[in-house]
Short mmCIF file of C-alpha atoms and ligand atoms in Angstrom, two decimals:
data_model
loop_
_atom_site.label_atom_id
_atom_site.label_comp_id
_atom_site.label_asym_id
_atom_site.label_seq_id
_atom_site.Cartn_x
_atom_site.Cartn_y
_atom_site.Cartn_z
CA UNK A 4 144.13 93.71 83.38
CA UNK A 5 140.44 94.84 84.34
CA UNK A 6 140.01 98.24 85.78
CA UNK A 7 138.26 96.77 88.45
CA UNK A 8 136.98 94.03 89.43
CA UNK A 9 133.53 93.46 88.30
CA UNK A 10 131.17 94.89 90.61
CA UNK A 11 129.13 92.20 92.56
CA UNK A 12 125.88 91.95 94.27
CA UNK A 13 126.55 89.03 96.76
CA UNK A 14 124.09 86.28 96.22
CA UNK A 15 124.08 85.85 100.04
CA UNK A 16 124.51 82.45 102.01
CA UNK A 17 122.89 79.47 100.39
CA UNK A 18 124.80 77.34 102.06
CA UNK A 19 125.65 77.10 106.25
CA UNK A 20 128.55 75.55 107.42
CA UNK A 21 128.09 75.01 110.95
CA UNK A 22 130.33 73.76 113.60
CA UNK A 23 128.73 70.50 115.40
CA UNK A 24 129.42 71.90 118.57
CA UNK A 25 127.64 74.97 118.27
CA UNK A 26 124.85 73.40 116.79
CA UNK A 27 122.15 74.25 119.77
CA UNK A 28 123.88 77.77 120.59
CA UNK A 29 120.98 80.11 120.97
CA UNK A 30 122.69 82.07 117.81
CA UNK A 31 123.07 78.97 115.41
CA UNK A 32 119.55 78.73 115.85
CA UNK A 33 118.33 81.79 115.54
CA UNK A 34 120.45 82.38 111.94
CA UNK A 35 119.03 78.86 111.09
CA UNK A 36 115.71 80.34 111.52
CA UNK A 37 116.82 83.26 109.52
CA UNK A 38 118.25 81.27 106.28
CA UNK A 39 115.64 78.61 106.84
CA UNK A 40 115.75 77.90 102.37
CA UNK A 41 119.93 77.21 102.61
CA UNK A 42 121.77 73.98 102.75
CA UNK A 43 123.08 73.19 106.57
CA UNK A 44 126.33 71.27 106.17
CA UNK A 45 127.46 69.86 109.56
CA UNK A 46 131.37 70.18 110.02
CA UNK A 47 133.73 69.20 112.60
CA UNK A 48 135.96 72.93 112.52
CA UNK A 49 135.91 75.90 110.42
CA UNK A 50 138.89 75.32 108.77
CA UNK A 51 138.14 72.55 107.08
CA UNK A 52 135.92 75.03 104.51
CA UNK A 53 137.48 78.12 105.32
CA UNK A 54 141.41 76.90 105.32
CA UNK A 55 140.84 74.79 101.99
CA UNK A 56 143.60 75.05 99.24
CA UNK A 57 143.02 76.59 95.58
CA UNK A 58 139.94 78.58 96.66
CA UNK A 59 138.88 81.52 93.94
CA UNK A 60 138.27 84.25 96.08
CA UNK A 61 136.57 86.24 93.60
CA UNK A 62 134.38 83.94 92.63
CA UNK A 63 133.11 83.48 96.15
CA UNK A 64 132.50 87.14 96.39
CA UNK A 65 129.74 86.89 94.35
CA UNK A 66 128.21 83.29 96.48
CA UNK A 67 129.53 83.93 99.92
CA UNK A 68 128.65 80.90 102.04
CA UNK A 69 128.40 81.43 105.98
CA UNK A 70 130.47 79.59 108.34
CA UNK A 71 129.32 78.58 112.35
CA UNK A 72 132.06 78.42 114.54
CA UNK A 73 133.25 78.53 118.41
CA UNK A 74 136.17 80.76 118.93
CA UNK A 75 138.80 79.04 120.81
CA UNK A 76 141.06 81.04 121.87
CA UNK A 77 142.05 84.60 121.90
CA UNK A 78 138.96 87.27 120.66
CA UNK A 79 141.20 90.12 121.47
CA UNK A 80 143.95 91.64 119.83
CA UNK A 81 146.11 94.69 120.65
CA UNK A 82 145.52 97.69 118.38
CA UNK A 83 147.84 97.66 115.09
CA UNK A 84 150.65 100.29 113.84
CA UNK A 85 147.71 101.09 111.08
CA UNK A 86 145.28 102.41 113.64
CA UNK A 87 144.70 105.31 115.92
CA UNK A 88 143.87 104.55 119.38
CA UNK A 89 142.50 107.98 120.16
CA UNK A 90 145.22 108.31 123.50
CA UNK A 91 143.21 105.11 125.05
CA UNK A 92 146.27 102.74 125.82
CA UNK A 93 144.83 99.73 126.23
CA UNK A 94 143.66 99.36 122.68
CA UNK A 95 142.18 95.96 121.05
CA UNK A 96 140.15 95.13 118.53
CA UNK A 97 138.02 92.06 118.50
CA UNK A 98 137.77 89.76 116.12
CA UNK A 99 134.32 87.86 115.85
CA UNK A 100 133.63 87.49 112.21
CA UNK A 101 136.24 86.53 109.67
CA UNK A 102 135.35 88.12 106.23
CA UNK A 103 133.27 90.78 105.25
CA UNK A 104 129.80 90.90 103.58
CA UNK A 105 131.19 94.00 101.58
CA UNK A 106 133.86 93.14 98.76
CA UNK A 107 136.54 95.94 98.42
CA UNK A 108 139.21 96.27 96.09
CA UNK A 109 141.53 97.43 98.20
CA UNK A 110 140.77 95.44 101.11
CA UNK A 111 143.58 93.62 103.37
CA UNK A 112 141.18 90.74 104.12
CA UNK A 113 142.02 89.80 100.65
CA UNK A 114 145.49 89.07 101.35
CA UNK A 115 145.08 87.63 104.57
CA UNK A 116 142.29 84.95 104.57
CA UNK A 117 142.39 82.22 101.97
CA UNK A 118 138.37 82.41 101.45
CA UNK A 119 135.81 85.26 100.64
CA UNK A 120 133.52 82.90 102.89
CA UNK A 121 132.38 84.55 106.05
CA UNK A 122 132.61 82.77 109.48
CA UNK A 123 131.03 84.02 112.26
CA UNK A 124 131.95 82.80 115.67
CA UNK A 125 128.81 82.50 117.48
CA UNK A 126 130.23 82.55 121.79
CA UNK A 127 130.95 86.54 121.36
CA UNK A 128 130.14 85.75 125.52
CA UNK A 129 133.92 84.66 125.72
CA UNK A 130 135.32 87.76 124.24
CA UNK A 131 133.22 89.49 126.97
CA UNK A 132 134.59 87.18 129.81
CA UNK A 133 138.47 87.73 128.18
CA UNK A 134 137.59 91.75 128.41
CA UNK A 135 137.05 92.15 131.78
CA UNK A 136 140.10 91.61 133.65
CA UNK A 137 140.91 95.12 131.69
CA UNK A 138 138.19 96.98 132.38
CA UNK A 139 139.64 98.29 135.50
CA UNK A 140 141.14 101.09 133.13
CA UNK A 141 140.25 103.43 130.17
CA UNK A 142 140.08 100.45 127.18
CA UNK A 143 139.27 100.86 123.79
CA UNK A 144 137.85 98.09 121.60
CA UNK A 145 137.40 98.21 117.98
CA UNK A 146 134.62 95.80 117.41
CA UNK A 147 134.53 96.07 113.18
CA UNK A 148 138.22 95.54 112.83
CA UNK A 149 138.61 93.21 110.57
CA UNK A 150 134.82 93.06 109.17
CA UNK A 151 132.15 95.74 108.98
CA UNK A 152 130.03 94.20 111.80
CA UNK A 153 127.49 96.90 111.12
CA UNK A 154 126.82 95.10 107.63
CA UNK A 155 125.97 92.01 109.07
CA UNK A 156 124.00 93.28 112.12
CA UNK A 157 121.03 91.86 111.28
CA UNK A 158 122.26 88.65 110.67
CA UNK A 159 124.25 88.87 114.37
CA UNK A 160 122.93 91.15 116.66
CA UNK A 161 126.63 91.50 117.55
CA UNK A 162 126.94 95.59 117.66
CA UNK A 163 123.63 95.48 120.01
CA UNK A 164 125.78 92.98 122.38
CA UNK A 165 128.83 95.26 122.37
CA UNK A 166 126.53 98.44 123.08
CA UNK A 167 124.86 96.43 125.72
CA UNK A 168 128.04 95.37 127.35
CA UNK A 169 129.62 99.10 127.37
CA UNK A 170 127.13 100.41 128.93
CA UNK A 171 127.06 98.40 132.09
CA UNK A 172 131.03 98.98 131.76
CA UNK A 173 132.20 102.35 132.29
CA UNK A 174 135.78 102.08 131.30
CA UNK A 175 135.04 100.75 128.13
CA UNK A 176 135.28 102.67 124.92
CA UNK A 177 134.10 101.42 121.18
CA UNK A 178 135.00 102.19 118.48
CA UNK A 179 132.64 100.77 115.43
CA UNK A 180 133.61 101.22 112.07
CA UNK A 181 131.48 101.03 109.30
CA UNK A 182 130.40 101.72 105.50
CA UNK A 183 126.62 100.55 106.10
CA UNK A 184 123.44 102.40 106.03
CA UNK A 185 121.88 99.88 108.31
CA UNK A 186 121.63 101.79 112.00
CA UNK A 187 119.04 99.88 113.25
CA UNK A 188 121.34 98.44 116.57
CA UNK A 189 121.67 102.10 117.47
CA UNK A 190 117.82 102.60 117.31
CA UNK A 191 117.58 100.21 120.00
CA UNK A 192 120.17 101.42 122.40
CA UNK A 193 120.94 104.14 124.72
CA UNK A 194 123.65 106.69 123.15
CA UNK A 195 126.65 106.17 124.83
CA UNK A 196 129.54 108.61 125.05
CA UNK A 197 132.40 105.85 124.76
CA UNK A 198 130.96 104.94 121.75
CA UNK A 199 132.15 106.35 118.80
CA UNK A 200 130.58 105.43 115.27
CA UNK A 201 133.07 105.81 112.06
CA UNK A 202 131.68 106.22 108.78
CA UNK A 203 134.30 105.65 105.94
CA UNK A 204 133.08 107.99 103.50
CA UNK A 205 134.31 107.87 99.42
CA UNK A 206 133.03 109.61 96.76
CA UNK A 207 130.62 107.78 94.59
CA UNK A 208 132.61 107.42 91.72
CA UNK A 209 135.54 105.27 93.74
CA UNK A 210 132.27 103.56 95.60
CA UNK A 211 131.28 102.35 92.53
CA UNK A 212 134.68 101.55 90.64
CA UNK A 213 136.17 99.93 94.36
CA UNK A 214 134.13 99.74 96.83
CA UNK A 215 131.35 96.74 95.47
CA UNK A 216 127.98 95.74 97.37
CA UNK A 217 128.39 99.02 99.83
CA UNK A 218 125.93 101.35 100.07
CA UNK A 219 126.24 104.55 98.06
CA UNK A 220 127.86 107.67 99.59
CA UNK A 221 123.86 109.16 100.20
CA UNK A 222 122.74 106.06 101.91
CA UNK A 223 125.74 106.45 104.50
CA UNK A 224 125.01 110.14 104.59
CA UNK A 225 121.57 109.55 105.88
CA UNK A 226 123.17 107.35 108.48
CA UNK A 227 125.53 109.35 109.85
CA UNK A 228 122.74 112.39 109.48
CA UNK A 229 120.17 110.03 111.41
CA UNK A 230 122.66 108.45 114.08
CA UNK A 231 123.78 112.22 114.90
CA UNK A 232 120.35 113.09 115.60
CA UNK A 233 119.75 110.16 117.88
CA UNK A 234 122.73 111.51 120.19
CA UNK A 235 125.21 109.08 119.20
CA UNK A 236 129.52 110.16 118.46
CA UNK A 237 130.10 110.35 115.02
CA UNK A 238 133.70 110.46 113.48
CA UNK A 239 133.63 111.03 109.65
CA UNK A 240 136.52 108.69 107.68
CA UNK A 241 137.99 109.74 104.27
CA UNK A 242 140.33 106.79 104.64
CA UNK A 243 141.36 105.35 102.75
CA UNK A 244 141.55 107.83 99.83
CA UNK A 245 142.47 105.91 96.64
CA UNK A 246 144.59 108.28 94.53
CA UNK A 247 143.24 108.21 90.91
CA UNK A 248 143.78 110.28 87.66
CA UNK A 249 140.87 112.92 89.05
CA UNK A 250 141.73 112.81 92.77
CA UNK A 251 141.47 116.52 92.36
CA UNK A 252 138.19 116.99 91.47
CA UNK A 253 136.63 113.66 93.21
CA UNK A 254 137.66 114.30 97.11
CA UNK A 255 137.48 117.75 97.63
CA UNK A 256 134.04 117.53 96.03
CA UNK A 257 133.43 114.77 98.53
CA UNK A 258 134.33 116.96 101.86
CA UNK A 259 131.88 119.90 99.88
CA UNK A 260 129.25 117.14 100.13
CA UNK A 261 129.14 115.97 103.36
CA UNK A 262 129.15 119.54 104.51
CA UNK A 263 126.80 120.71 102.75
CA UNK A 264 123.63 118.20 104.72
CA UNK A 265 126.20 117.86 108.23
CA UNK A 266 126.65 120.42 110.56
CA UNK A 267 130.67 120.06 111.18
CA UNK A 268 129.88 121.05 114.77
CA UNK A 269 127.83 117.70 115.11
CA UNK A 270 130.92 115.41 114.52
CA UNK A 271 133.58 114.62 116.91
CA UNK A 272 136.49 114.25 113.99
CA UNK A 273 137.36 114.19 110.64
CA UNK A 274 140.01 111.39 109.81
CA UNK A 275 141.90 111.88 106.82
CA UNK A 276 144.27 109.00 105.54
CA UNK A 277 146.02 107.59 101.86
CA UNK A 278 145.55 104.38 101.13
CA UNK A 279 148.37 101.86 102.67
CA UNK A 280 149.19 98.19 103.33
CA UNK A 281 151.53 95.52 104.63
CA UNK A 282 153.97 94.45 101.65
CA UNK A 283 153.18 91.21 102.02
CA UNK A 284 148.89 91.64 101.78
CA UNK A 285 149.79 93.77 98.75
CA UNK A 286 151.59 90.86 97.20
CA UNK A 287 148.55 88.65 97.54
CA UNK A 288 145.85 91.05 96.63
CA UNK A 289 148.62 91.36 93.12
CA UNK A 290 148.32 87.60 92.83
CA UNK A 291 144.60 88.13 92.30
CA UNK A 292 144.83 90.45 89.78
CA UNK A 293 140.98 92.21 90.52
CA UNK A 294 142.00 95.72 90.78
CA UNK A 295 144.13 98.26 89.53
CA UNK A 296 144.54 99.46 93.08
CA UNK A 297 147.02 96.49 93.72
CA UNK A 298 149.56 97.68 91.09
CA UNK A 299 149.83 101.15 91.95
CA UNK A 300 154.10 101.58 91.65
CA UNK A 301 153.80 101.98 95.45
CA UNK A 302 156.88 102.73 97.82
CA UNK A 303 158.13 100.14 100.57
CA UNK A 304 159.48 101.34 103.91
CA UNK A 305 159.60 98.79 107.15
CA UNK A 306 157.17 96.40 105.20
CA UNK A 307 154.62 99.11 104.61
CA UNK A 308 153.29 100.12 100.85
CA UNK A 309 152.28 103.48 100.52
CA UNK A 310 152.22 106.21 97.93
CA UNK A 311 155.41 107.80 97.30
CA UNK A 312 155.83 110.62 99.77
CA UNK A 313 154.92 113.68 97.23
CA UNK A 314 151.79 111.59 96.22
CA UNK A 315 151.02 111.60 99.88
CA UNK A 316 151.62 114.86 101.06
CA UNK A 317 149.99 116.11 97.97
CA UNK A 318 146.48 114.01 99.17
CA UNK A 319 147.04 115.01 102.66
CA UNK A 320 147.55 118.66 101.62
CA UNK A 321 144.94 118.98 99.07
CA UNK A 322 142.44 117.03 101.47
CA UNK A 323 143.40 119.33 104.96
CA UNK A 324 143.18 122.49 103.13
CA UNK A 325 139.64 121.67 101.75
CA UNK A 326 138.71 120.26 105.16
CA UNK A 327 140.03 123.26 107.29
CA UNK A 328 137.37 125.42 105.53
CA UNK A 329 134.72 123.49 107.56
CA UNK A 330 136.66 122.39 110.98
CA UNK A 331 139.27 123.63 112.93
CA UNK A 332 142.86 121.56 112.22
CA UNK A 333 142.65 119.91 116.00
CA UNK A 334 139.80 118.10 115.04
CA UNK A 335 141.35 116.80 111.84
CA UNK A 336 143.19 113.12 112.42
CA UNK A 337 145.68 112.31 109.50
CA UNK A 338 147.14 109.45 109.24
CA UNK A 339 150.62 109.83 107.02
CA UNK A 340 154.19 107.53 107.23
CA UNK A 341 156.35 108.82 109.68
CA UNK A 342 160.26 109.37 107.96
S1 SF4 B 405 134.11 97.21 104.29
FE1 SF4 B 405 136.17 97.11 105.18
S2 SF4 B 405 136.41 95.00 105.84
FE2 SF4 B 405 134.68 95.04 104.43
S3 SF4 B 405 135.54 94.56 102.40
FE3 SF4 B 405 135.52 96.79 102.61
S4 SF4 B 405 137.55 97.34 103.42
FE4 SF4 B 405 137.24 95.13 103.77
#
């Protein structure tokens, strides 16, 4: 078995599928405008491209073709067991895009969706309109939950809609979390308070071996340094860390780096957190056979892999007392199995 899988530079939408019922929403035709030189293929629902059997997913990481679709349905979903809600108890994230430009190793979307296809559900007004009835209290939405909507920005204009909306709602908290370098949504908006940005942050060396088509670790940097200085809330994600032969030297080294160009003071947190998945995403992302990552001998408890508890406290020990040399330990979220 490979390493890795082969690193890939997406060759990006030469085809759009689109939905024939969203064929005149203003969004359709602005992306039409946008990919003007791709194939439009007219289809009656998503599925019928997205759900097909015997799809290669890795070979459509490297050809992704974009999908046009109306969300029918629910957009919101209530915050999962992997995810920290930051105290907010209405927690959701929202699920507008299916699929991710980006192409991890260790991603769950792997295991979940049958296609490396992206589909973007154009009416994000309905997930507004399902939101509201909420908004009477705190509520925290986590717009890039199961995507990195800051990677296809451009493309949507989807993280400007959310900013927009928060700010004429005061209750409403975001949470957007991201690997890109692209900030240009936040250029355009107000800083917000209830908005906080989260950079996932690996050292180069697993960027390169894991973490395929995502900016490097500087390019992020120079987001998080630039977004900071534009007054927006920045929380700082080592999380997952992937636990390889020179963990030791690789992450530590990584916390001495971002410190050394960000003022600790200037960031609301520092999340710390070893890689983990649902047994049953695990099994698919095996069935793929891409990455080492997969076949990790990892332990099962309640349906959850994760490293064996002594790999884990090791990572979260190593990690916190590198970290605590820059930020005080109440500003450090880990994320570790509860026994
Ligand atoms: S950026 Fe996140 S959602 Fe996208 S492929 Fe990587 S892990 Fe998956």
């Amino acid at each position: 078995m490979k390493h890795s899988s082969l690193p890939s530079q997406p060759k990006l939408f030469s085809h759009l599928y689109i939905e024939r019922g969203i064929l005149e929403h203003p969004q359709t035709q602005m992306i039409r405008v946008k990919f003007s030189d791709s194939q439009v293929i007219v289809i009656e629902h998503y599925k019928e491209v997205f759900n097909r059997s015997a799809q290669s997913f890795a070979a459509q990481s490297s050809a992704k073709k974009l999908i046009l679709a109306r969300k029918e349905g629910k957009f919101l979903h209530e915050g999962s067991q992997y995810s920290d809600g930051f105290g907010i108890k209405q927690f959701f994230y929202a699920s507008s895009v299916m699929g991710c430009l980006y192409d991890c190793d260790y991603c769950y979307l792997q295991g979940l969706y049958p296609s490396a296809n992206t589909v973007l559900f154009v009416n994000l007004e309905d997930a507004f309109e399902q939101l509201t009835p909420y908004l009477g209290e705190d509520t925290l939405v986590a717009t890039s939950y199961d995507t990195d909507t800051m990677a296809i920005e451009s493309l949507t204009h989807q993280t400007k809609s959310w900013l927009d909306f928060a700010a004429q709602n005061e209750k409403l908290h975001l949470e957007i979390r991201t690997k890109s370098a692209n900030i240009k949504a936040l250029k355009n908006n107000i800083p917000n308070d209830r908005v906080t940005l989260a950079w996932t942050l690996s050292p180069q060396e697993i960027i390169d071996r894991y973490e395929h088509a995502t900016p490097s670790l500087q390019k992020r940097l120079s987001a998080v340094r630039e977004a900071i200085q534009l007054g927006w809330k920045v929380r700082l994600c080592i999380d997952p860390v992937i636990y390889t032969e020179n963990f030791d030297s690789l992450y530590p080294q990584l916390i001495e780096t971002i410190f050394a160009t960000i003022d600790p003071e200037s960031i609301e947190h520092l999340t710390l957190g070893s890689f983990r998945m649902s047994q049953s995403h695990l099994r698919s992302l095996k069935k793929l056979r891409r990455s080492d990552v997969a076949f990790f001998p990892y332990t099962v408890k309640d349906e959850m892999a994760t490293y064996p508890e002594t790999v884990e406290s090791y990572i979260l020990e190593t990690l916190l007392a590198k970290a605590t040399q820059y930020l005080p330990q109440e500003r450090i979220r880990t994320w570790q199995r509860q026994s």
